[in-house]
């Protein structure tokens, strides 16, 4: 098929960000602090945070899930877009990274909307299901260890209500998904989930060339 999607070179990307990014001091400082970390590149792009906040509002989300908090940028973006009585269940295993997240969430005044679970996300999600949470969540963001992506996807799909939205990050994986010589565990897992979601009749889906590739899967 002939490509119709425009490519963004640096100048065009800068134009997009300069024209539409609604930045503020807290977001900017969190980005700066995270960029200094060894794994700072794992932080989502600022326009992706803004896009996720818009999606949160578009689905009218009150209950959200995040698998993979890192230093909290996406969680901050989503939590701000939740109503005052909204709740974000945030899953991560790193005390060190989420300590940064908690500091910024508190400063932004959204800490009361976020329940951080420092445990394996599969266990946290299974607990939510066991407690009767299936079908009650509005939106979920999956951005953690890639080898468990399928496990996270299945659990989030169970937890979502019909019409709820799953966002899956890094689905193009720097282009590695089409590099057959790359058979690393992470790449194989992402490739497998992409193929599965693409044909999954429980959802409608798109892959957007946002950040490192973002899948949107809406539960039927
Ligand atoms: Ca990511």
XYZ file of N, CA and C and ligand atoms in Angstrom:
661
model
N 0.832 -1.201 0.000
C 0.000 0.000 0.000
C 0.864 1.248 0.000
N 0.398 2.257 -0.674
C 1.144 3.500 -0.744
C 0.991 4.274 0.558
N 2.104 4.782 1.055
C 2.088 5.475 2.344
C 1.413 6.835 2.226
N 0.470 7.087 3.121
C -0.227 8.370 3.124
C 0.063 9.170 4.397
N 0.682 8.522 5.377
C 0.957 9.205 6.634
C 2.223 10.050 6.514
N 2.093 11.299 6.891
C 3.216 12.215 6.783
C 4.304 11.827 7.792
N 5.549 11.940 7.389
C 6.649 11.746 8.327
C 6.964 13.066 8.998
N 7.383 13.024 10.255
C 7.725 14.257 10.956
C 9.235 14.383 11.061
N 9.806 15.336 10.330
C 11.227 15.617 10.586
C 11.298 16.545 11.796
N 12.508 16.864 12.246
C 12.646 17.633 13.481
C 11.917 18.970 13.420
N 12.005 19.631 12.272
C 11.397 20.958 12.164
C 9.876 20.885 12.253
N 9.305 19.860 11.610
C 7.848 19.724 11.633
C 7.367 19.284 13.019
N 8.154 18.403 13.640
C 7.833 17.998 15.011
C 7.848 19.213 15.941
N 8.893 20.032 15.824
C 8.986 21.227 16.670
C 7.792 22.152 16.453
N 7.346 22.223 15.199
C 6.176 23.055 14.892
C 4.929 22.531 15.615
N 4.733 21.210 15.560
C 3.568 20.605 16.199
C 3.578 20.899 17.698
N 4.736 20.691 18.306
C 4.839 20.896 19.758
C 4.664 22.374 20.104
N 5.326 23.240 19.335
C 5.259 24.674 19.630
C 3.840 25.205 19.457
N 3.097 24.606 18.538
C 1.760 25.105 18.240
C 0.715 24.631 19.236
N 0.880 23.391 19.741
C -0.233 22.824 20.509
C 0.097 22.353 21.919
N 1.373 22.226 22.267
C 1.661 21.676 23.599
C 1.274 22.670 24.692
N 0.443 22.216 25.623
C 0.067 23.027 26.778
C 0.951 22.592 27.939
N 2.056 23.259 28.072
C 3.049 22.863 29.058
C 2.858 23.660 30.348
N 3.460 23.190 31.402
C 3.510 23.992 32.621
C 4.760 23.640 33.409
N 4.979 24.370 34.469
C 6.211 24.251 35.240
C 6.407 22.857 35.844
N 5.347 22.268 36.349
C 5.480 20.949 36.982
C 5.857 19.891 35.943
N 5.153 19.881 34.822
C 5.468 18.923 33.754
C 6.906 19.110 33.268
N 7.297 20.359 33.065
C 8.636 20.647 32.543
C 9.715 20.190 33.521
N 9.506 20.441 34.814
C 10.514 20.029 35.800
C 10.583 18.514 35.934
N 9.431 17.853 35.847
C 9.433 16.383 35.906
C 10.180 15.810 34.697
N 9.966 16.378 33.539
C 10.685 15.908 32.343
C 12.190 16.106 32.513
N 12.565 17.278 33.026
C 13.994 17.573 33.193
C 14.651 16.631 34.192
N 13.972 16.415 35.321
C 14.537 15.534 36.348
C 14.661 14.103 35.814
N 13.647 13.659 35.084
C 13.659 12.295 34.551
C 14.725 12.124 33.474
N 14.923 13.153 32.666
C 15.901 13.075 31.575
C 17.315 12.835 32.089
N 17.555 13.203 33.349
C 18.891 13.007 33.929
C 19.122 11.573 34.379
N 18.064 10.776 34.475
C 18.200 9.395 34.927
C 18.772 8.519 33.819
N 19.398 7.421 34.236
C 19.970 6.496 33.260
C 18.910 5.999 32.277
N 17.691 5.772 32.774
C 16.616 5.236 31.931
C 15.648 6.344 31.488
N 16.142 7.583 31.491
C 15.283 8.730 31.207
C 14.551 8.663 29.877
N 15.144 7.937 28.926
C 14.501 7.866 27.608
C 13.187 7.091 27.651
N 12.923 6.381 28.762
C 11.661 5.647 28.869
C 10.475 6.585 29.080
N 10.768 7.830 29.416
C 9.670 8.770 29.639
C 8.921 9.020 28.337
N 7.607 9.105 28.426
C 6.827 9.375 27.216
C 7.064 10.807 26.763
N 6.781 11.056 25.489
C 6.935 12.398 24.935
C 5.840 13.303 25.501
N 6.139 14.601 25.644
C 5.139 15.514 26.220
C 3.834 15.556 25.440
N 3.920 15.500 24.105
C 2.677 15.539 23.329
C 1.884 14.249 23.493
N 2.582 13.159 23.838
C 1.847 11.915 24.117
C 1.080 12.031 25.427
N 1.686 12.655 26.420
C 0.985 12.882 27.689
C -0.270 13.706 27.474
N -0.137 14.736 26.661
C -1.289 15.599 26.372
C -2.368 14.835 25.605
N -1.933 13.972 24.683
C -2.872 13.156 23.910
C -3.617 12.175 24.826
N -2.882 11.553 25.758
C -3.517 10.610 26.679
C -4.510 11.310 27.593
N -4.195 12.543 27.975
C -5.136 13.311 28.800
C -6.414 13.590 28.011
N -6.246 13.898 26.728
C -7.428 14.145 25.889
C -8.270 12.884 25.763
N -7.618 11.736 25.552
C -8.366 10.479 25.443
C -9.110 10.177 26.744
N -8.452 10.465 27.864
C -9.082 10.231 29.169
C -10.378 11.032 29.271
N -10.318 12.276 28.807
C -11.526 13.119 28.834
C -12.554 12.646 27.804
N -12.080 12.232 26.636
C -13.004 11.817 25.573
C -13.832 10.597 25.970
N -13.209 9.659 26.699
C -13.985 8.483 27.118
C -14.741 8.757 28.421
N -14.590 9.958 28.941
C -15.269 10.313 30.191
C -14.801 9.453 31.348
N -13.506 9.176 31.370
C -12.980 8.219 32.346
C -13.091 8.727 33.780
N -13.503 7.844 34.661
C -13.477 8.098 36.101
C -12.526 7.102 36.783
N -12.445 5.896 36.217
C -11.557 4.864 36.777
C -10.508 4.474 35.731
N -9.253 4.638 36.090
C -8.159 4.400 35.155
C -7.132 3.448 35.760
N -6.387 2.790 34.870
C -5.316 1.872 35.266
C -4.054 2.263 34.523
N -2.928 2.208 35.222
C -1.655 2.391 34.542
C -0.720 1.252 34.940
N -0.210 0.544 33.938
C 0.749 -0.539 34.184
C 2.118 -0.032 33.749
N 2.950 0.317 34.707
C 4.253 0.904 34.408
C 4.218 2.402 34.652
N 4.592 2.820 35.831
C 4.498 4.227 36.240
C 5.741 5.012 35.846
N 6.908 4.383 36.023
C 8.204 5.037 35.880
C 8.214 6.274 36.784
N 8.521 7.465 36.288
C 8.579 8.629 37.180
C 7.287 9.455 37.164
N 6.245 8.888 36.582
C 4.924 9.447 36.821
C 4.369 10.449 35.840
N 5.040 10.645 34.700
C 4.577 11.680 33.769
C 3.208 11.337 33.164
N 3.071 10.112 32.686
C 1.784 9.721 32.103
C 0.699 9.683 33.173
N 1.058 9.195 34.365
C 0.088 9.154 35.458
C -0.401 10.544 35.835
N 0.523 11.488 35.857
C 0.168 12.881 36.147
C -0.770 13.421 35.071
N -0.446 13.127 33.817
C -1.268 13.619 32.710
C -2.689 13.052 32.776
N -2.775 11.747 33.029
C -4.094 11.105 33.086
C -4.859 11.541 34.333
N -4.181 11.583 35.472
C -4.874 11.927 36.726
C -5.457 13.340 36.669
N -4.738 14.239 36.055
C -5.260 15.608 35.925
C -6.534 15.634 35.084
N -6.661 14.679 34.165
C -7.823 14.651 33.271
C -9.009 13.908 33.884
N -8.792 13.279 35.029
C -9.878 12.581 35.715
C -10.694 13.594 36.526
N -11.974 13.305 36.749
C -12.764 14.187 37.614
C -12.270 14.091 39.067
N -12.756 14.977 39.918
C -12.287 15.015 41.311
C -12.492 13.690 42.038
N -13.544 12.966 41.679
C -13.797 11.678 42.347
C -13.214 10.519 41.536
N -12.351 10.836 40.556
C -11.746 9.795 39.741
C -10.614 9.094 40.476
N -10.233 7.931 39.959
C -9.157 7.158 40.595
C -8.284 6.491 39.548
N -6.984 6.638 39.715
C -6.011 5.952 38.868
C -5.304 4.890 39.702
N -5.424 3.634 39.265
C -4.676 2.542 39.889
C -3.340 2.456 39.161
N -2.266 2.786 39.863
C -0.944 2.862 39.250
C -0.094 1.683 39.715
N 0.420 0.908 38.752
C 1.174 -0.313 39.065
C 2.642 -0.157 38.672
N 3.525 -0.453 39.607
C 4.949 -0.463 39.294
C 5.660 -1.277 40.379
N 6.919 -1.597 40.118
C 7.691 -2.339 41.113
C 8.870 -1.520 41.637
N 9.080 -0.337 41.096
C 10.254 0.446 41.484
C 9.922 1.504 42.531
N 10.474 1.301 43.719
C 10.323 2.292 44.794
C 11.055 3.582 44.405
N 12.219 3.399 43.779
C 13.069 4.548 43.436
C 12.388 5.475 42.426
N 11.877 4.902 41.343
C 11.255 5.739 40.304
C 9.936 6.335 40.783
N 9.141 5.525 41.478
C 7.827 6.031 41.879
C 7.926 7.049 43.017
N 9.073 7.083 43.695
C 9.275 8.135 44.706
C 9.284 9.499 44.014
N 9.885 9.549 42.831
C 9.870 10.789 42.039
C 8.434 11.086 41.612
N 7.749 10.065 41.124
C 6.354 10.240 40.690
C 5.502 10.814 41.815
N 5.626 10.229 42.996
C 4.771 10.649 44.122
C 5.032 12.096 44.505
N 6.289 12.494 44.400
C 6.634 13.878 44.732
C 5.925 14.858 43.791
N 5.935 14.556 42.500
C 5.290 15.459 41.534
C 3.762 15.365 41.589
N 3.244 14.171 41.842
C 1.784 14.021 41.955
C 1.259 14.865 43.118
N 2.024 14.867 44.216
C 1.620 15.639 45.396
C 1.660 17.131 45.072
N 2.755 17.530 44.431
C 2.880 18.946 44.094
C 1.747 19.405 43.166
N 1.353 18.512 42.271
C 0.287 18.860 41.319
C -1.099 18.710 41.938
N -1.157 18.169 43.146
C -2.444 18.030 43.829
C -3.307 16.898 43.307
N -2.686 15.913 42.646
C -3.458 14.778 42.136
C -3.176 13.494 42.920
N -2.348 13.588 43.962
C -1.977 12.381 44.713
C -3.199 11.682 45.311
N -4.216 12.463 45.644
C -5.435 11.874 46.213
C -6.228 11.059 45.207
N -5.946 11.235 43.929
C -6.665 10.490 42.885
C -5.910 9.245 42.447
N -4.700 9.031 42.996
C -3.850 7.937 42.518
C -3.568 6.938 43.635
N -3.875 5.670 43.386
C -3.487 4.581 44.284
C -2.304 3.861 43.657
N -1.138 4.012 44.273
C 0.066 3.363 43.768
C 0.220 1.986 44.398
N 0.364 0.971 43.558
C 0.573 -0.395 44.034
C 1.973 -0.840 43.652
N 2.848 -0.964 44.642
C 4.207 -1.437 44.392
C 4.219 -2.957 44.498
N 3.920 -3.616 43.388
C 3.839 -5.078 43.340
C 3.841 -5.470 41.874
N 3.949 -6.764 41.614
C 3.827 -7.215 40.229
C 2.450 -6.799 39.707
N 2.416 -6.186 38.536
C 1.149 -5.654 38.021
C 0.139 -6.770 37.783
N 0.613 -7.940 37.366
C -0.337 -9.041 37.148
C -1.067 -9.370 38.451
N -0.337 -9.319 39.576
C -0.974 -9.600 40.876
C -1.967 -8.509 41.249
N -1.569 -7.255 41.043
C -2.472 -6.138 41.362
C -3.745 -6.216 40.514
N -3.575 -6.492 39.219
C -4.741 -6.554 38.325
C -5.621 -7.758 38.674
N -4.986 -8.893 39.018
C -5.771 -10.065 39.420
C -6.575 -9.768 40.689
N -5.981 -8.999 41.602
C -6.702 -8.619 42.822
C -7.899 -7.741 42.491
N -7.711 -6.793 41.573
C -8.825 -5.928 41.167
C -9.971 -6.773 40.591
N -9.596 -7.779 39.788
C -10.616 -8.654 39.194
C -11.312 -9.475 40.289
N -10.497 -10.022 41.205
C -11.055 -10.845 42.286
C -11.986 -10.038 43.188
N -11.717 -8.741 43.291
C -12.546 -7.879 44.139
C -13.788 -7.366 43.413
N -14.032 -7.894 42.213
C -15.256 -7.517 41.484
C -15.087 -6.348 40.547
N -13.850 -6.015 40.217
C -13.603 -4.848 39.378
C -13.806 -5.063 37.884
N -14.039 -6.308 37.471
C -14.189 -6.571 36.029
C -15.309 -5.729 35.432
N -15.041 -5.149 34.268
C -16.057 -4.377 33.568
C -16.340 -3.001 34.143
N -15.495 -2.535 35.064
C -15.792 -1.257 35.733
C -14.793 -0.143 35.428
N -13.723 -0.454 34.701
C -12.708 0.575 34.437
C -12.917 1.190 33.058
N -12.501 2.436 32.912
C -12.780 3.193 31.697
C -11.594 3.272 30.747
N -10.389 3.266 31.301
C -9.216 3.462 30.449
C -8.003 2.804 31.112
N -7.091 2.280 30.300
C -5.882 1.641 30.829
C -4.700 1.974 29.920
N -3.545 2.172 30.539
C -2.320 2.439 29.789
C -1.312 1.361 30.140
N -0.816 0.654 29.131
C 0.157 -0.421 29.337
C 1.510 0.037 28.825
N 2.466 0.160 29.742
C 3.804 0.657 29.378
C 4.823 0.127 30.378
N 4.920 -1.196 30.461
C 5.848 -1.814 31.418
C 6.690 -2.857 30.681
N 7.175 -3.870 31.411
C 8.014 -4.911 30.802
C 7.272 -5.580 29.649
N 7.942 -5.589 28.499
C 7.255 -5.989 27.269
C 6.902 -7.477 27.239
N 7.710 -8.305 27.911
C 7.457 -9.746 27.864
C 6.119 -10.108 28.520
N 5.605 -9.223 29.372
C 4.310 -9.478 30.019
C 3.165 -8.696 29.378
N 3.416 -8.091 28.240
C 2.377 -7.252 27.616
C 1.064 -8.017 27.417
N 1.161 -9.259 26.967
C -0.073 -10.004 26.711
C -0.855 -10.234 28.004
N -0.137 -10.536 29.076
C -0.793 -10.745 30.379
C -1.481 -9.461 30.844
N -0.829 -8.341 30.630
C -1.437 -7.056 31.018
C -2.642 -6.736 30.151
N -2.498 -6.998 28.866
C -3.596 -6.726 27.928
C -4.851 -7.517 28.312
N -4.672 -8.805 28.571
C -5.832 -9.646 28.899
C -6.509 -9.176 30.181
N -5.708 -8.851 31.184
C -6.294 -8.417 32.456
C -6.977 -7.062 32.322
N -6.347 -6.160 31.606
C -6.967 -4.840 31.410
C -8.257 -4.964 30.618
N -8.264 -5.844 29.640
C -9.473 -6.033 28.835
C -10.618 -6.540 29.720
N -10.296 -7.438 30.637
C -11.303 -7.923 31.581
C -11.811 -6.793 32.474
N -10.915 -5.932 32.896
C -11.281 -4.869 33.840
C -12.048 -3.725 33.183
N -11.885 -3.562 31.859
C -12.555 -2.451 31.183
C -14.035 -2.718 30.986
N -14.804 -1.641 30.998
C -16.208 -1.692 30.592
C -16.274 -1.692 29.062
N -17.401 -2.150 28.486
C -17.568 -1.974 27.044
C -17.442 -0.493 26.685
N -16.685 -0.202 25.635
C -16.436 1.193 25.272
C -15.199 1.759 25.931
N -14.628 1.001 26.857
C -13.393 1.428 27.513
C -12.212 1.307 26.563
N -11.131 1.987 26.909
C -10.000 2.108 25.994
C -8.695 1.635 26.625
N -7.969 0.777 25.902
C -6.612 0.397 26.302
C -5.628 1.122 25.392
N -4.629 1.750 26.014
C -3.535 2.369 25.261
C -2.289 1.525 25.532
N -1.620 1.094 24.466
C -0.428 0.244 24.609
C 0.762 0.982 24.007
N 1.808 1.156 24.812
C 2.947 1.970 24.376
C 4.065 1.127 23.750
N 4.880 1.772 22.946
C 6.076 1.167 22.337
C 5.766 0.045 21.362
N 4.615 0.120 20.702
C 4.237 -0.999 19.833
C 5.033 -1.057 18.530
N 5.754 0.000 18.189
C 6.632 -0.070 17.007
C 8.087 -0.346 17.413
N 8.372 -0.155 18.710
C 9.638 -0.603 19.322
C 10.859 -0.169 18.514
N 10.883 1.103 18.175
C 12.011 1.651 17.434
C 12.155 1.071 16.034
N 11.099 0.454 15.532
C 11.133 -0.166 14.209
C 11.495 -1.644 14.248
N 11.856 -2.144 15.432
C 12.313 -3.541 15.540
C 11.242 -4.562 15.198
N 9.973 -4.150 15.272
C 8.900 -5.116 15.000
C 8.959 -5.677 13.578
N 9.603 -4.947 12.664
C 9.695 -5.480 11.291
C 11.103 -5.979 10.955
N 11.945 -6.067 11.980
C 13.305 -6.574 11.783
C 13.344 -8.047 12.194
N 13.246 -8.927 11.221
C 13.159 -10.359 11.527
C 14.394 -10.908 12.224
N 15.518 -10.196 12.081
C 16.732 -10.679 12.738
C 16.674 -10.411 14.250
N 15.746 -9.580 14.674
C 15.590 -9.293 16.102
C 14.584 -10.263 16.703
N 15.086 -11.263 17.406
C 14.222 -12.258 18.050
C 14.343 -12.159 19.565
N 14.685 -10.978 20.062
C 14.776 -10.795 21.518
C 13.390 -10.962 22.135
N 13.382 -11.302 23.407
C 12.123 -11.614 24.089
C 11.139 -10.445 24.008
N 11.631 -9.240 24.223
C 10.752 -8.070 24.212
C 10.141 -7.843 22.835
N 10.991 -7.909 21.811
C 10.512 -7.661 20.450
C 9.499 -8.714 20.025
N 9.796 -9.970 20.339
C 8.881 -11.061 19.982
C 7.536 -10.875 20.683
N 7.571 -10.426 21.939
C 6.336 -10.235 22.708
C 5.491 -9.103 22.124
N 6.145 -8.014 21.750
C 5.411 -6.882 21.170
C 4.811 -7.265 19.823
N 5.624 -7.935 19.005
C 5.164 -8.395 17.700
C 3.931 -9.299 17.840
N 4.005 -10.216 18.785
C 2.904 -11.170 18.982
C 1.636 -10.445 19.436
N 1.794 -9.494 20.352
C 0.597 -8.780 20.820
C 0.014 -7.907 19.718
N 0.864 -7.257 18.940
C 0.357 -6.447 17.827
C -0.487 -7.299 16.873
N 0.048 -8.485 16.539
C -0.676 -9.370 15.624
C -1.996 -9.808 16.233
N -1.970 -10.107 17.527
C -3.181 -10.565 18.212
C -4.238 -9.469 18.283
N -3.832 -8.268 18.726
C -4.789 -7.163 18.873
C -5.372 -6.781 17.520
N -4.521 -6.839 16.490
C -4.976 -6.486 15.152
C -6.148 -7.317 14.675
N -6.229 -8.560 15.148
C -7.307 -9.458 14.719
C -8.272 -9.787 15.855
N -8.139 -9.126 16.979
C -8.946 -9.464 18.163
C -10.354 -8.891 18.003
N -11.356 -9.784 17.861
C -12.709 -9.267 17.632
C -13.394 -8.791 18.909
N -12.661 -8.789 20.010
C -13.206 -8.191 21.244
C -12.991 -6.680 21.276
N -12.144 -6.186 20.355
C -11.823 -4.753 20.339
C -11.830 -4.222 18.914
N -11.935 -2.905 18.789
C -11.534 -2.233 17.559
C -10.229 -1.518 17.885
N -9.342 -1.387 16.883
C -8.020 -0.881 17.236
C -7.365 -0.088 16.115
N -6.421 0.737 16.529
C -5.530 1.422 15.594
C -4.137 1.466 16.208
N -3.111 1.484 15.357
C -1.760 1.817 15.803
C -1.466 3.222 15.308
N -1.128 4.117 16.230
C -0.792 5.486 15.855
C 0.712 5.695 15.946
N 1.296 6.401 14.961
C 2.732 6.688 15.024
C 3.019 7.852 15.968
N 2.563 7.704 17.204
C 2.807 8.685 18.268
C 3.903 8.124 19.157
N 4.888 8.935 19.498
C 5.986 8.428 20.324
C 6.646 7.248 19.620
N 6.734 6.115 20.344
C 7.347 4.906 19.802
C 6.277 3.950 19.273
N 5.128 4.511 18.921
C 4.000 3.702 18.453
C 3.032 3.462 19.588
N 1.778 3.871 19.401
C 0.765 3.745 20.447
C -0.455 3.061 19.862
N -0.808 1.914 20.436
C -2.036 1.230 20.022
C -3.197 1.719 20.863
N -4.292 2.014 20.212
C -5.557 2.261 20.913
C -6.473 1.088 20.615
N -6.948 0.431 21.656
C -7.868 -0.697 21.505
C -9.113 -0.415 22.337
N -10.235 -0.278 21.659
C -11.501 0.027 22.345
C -12.293 -1.257 22.508
N -12.643 -1.549 23.738
C -13.385 -2.781 24.021
C -14.806 -2.695 23.470
N -15.211 -3.746 22.768
C -16.580 -3.768 22.206
C -17.611 -3.921 23.314
Ca 7.097 3.451 26.972
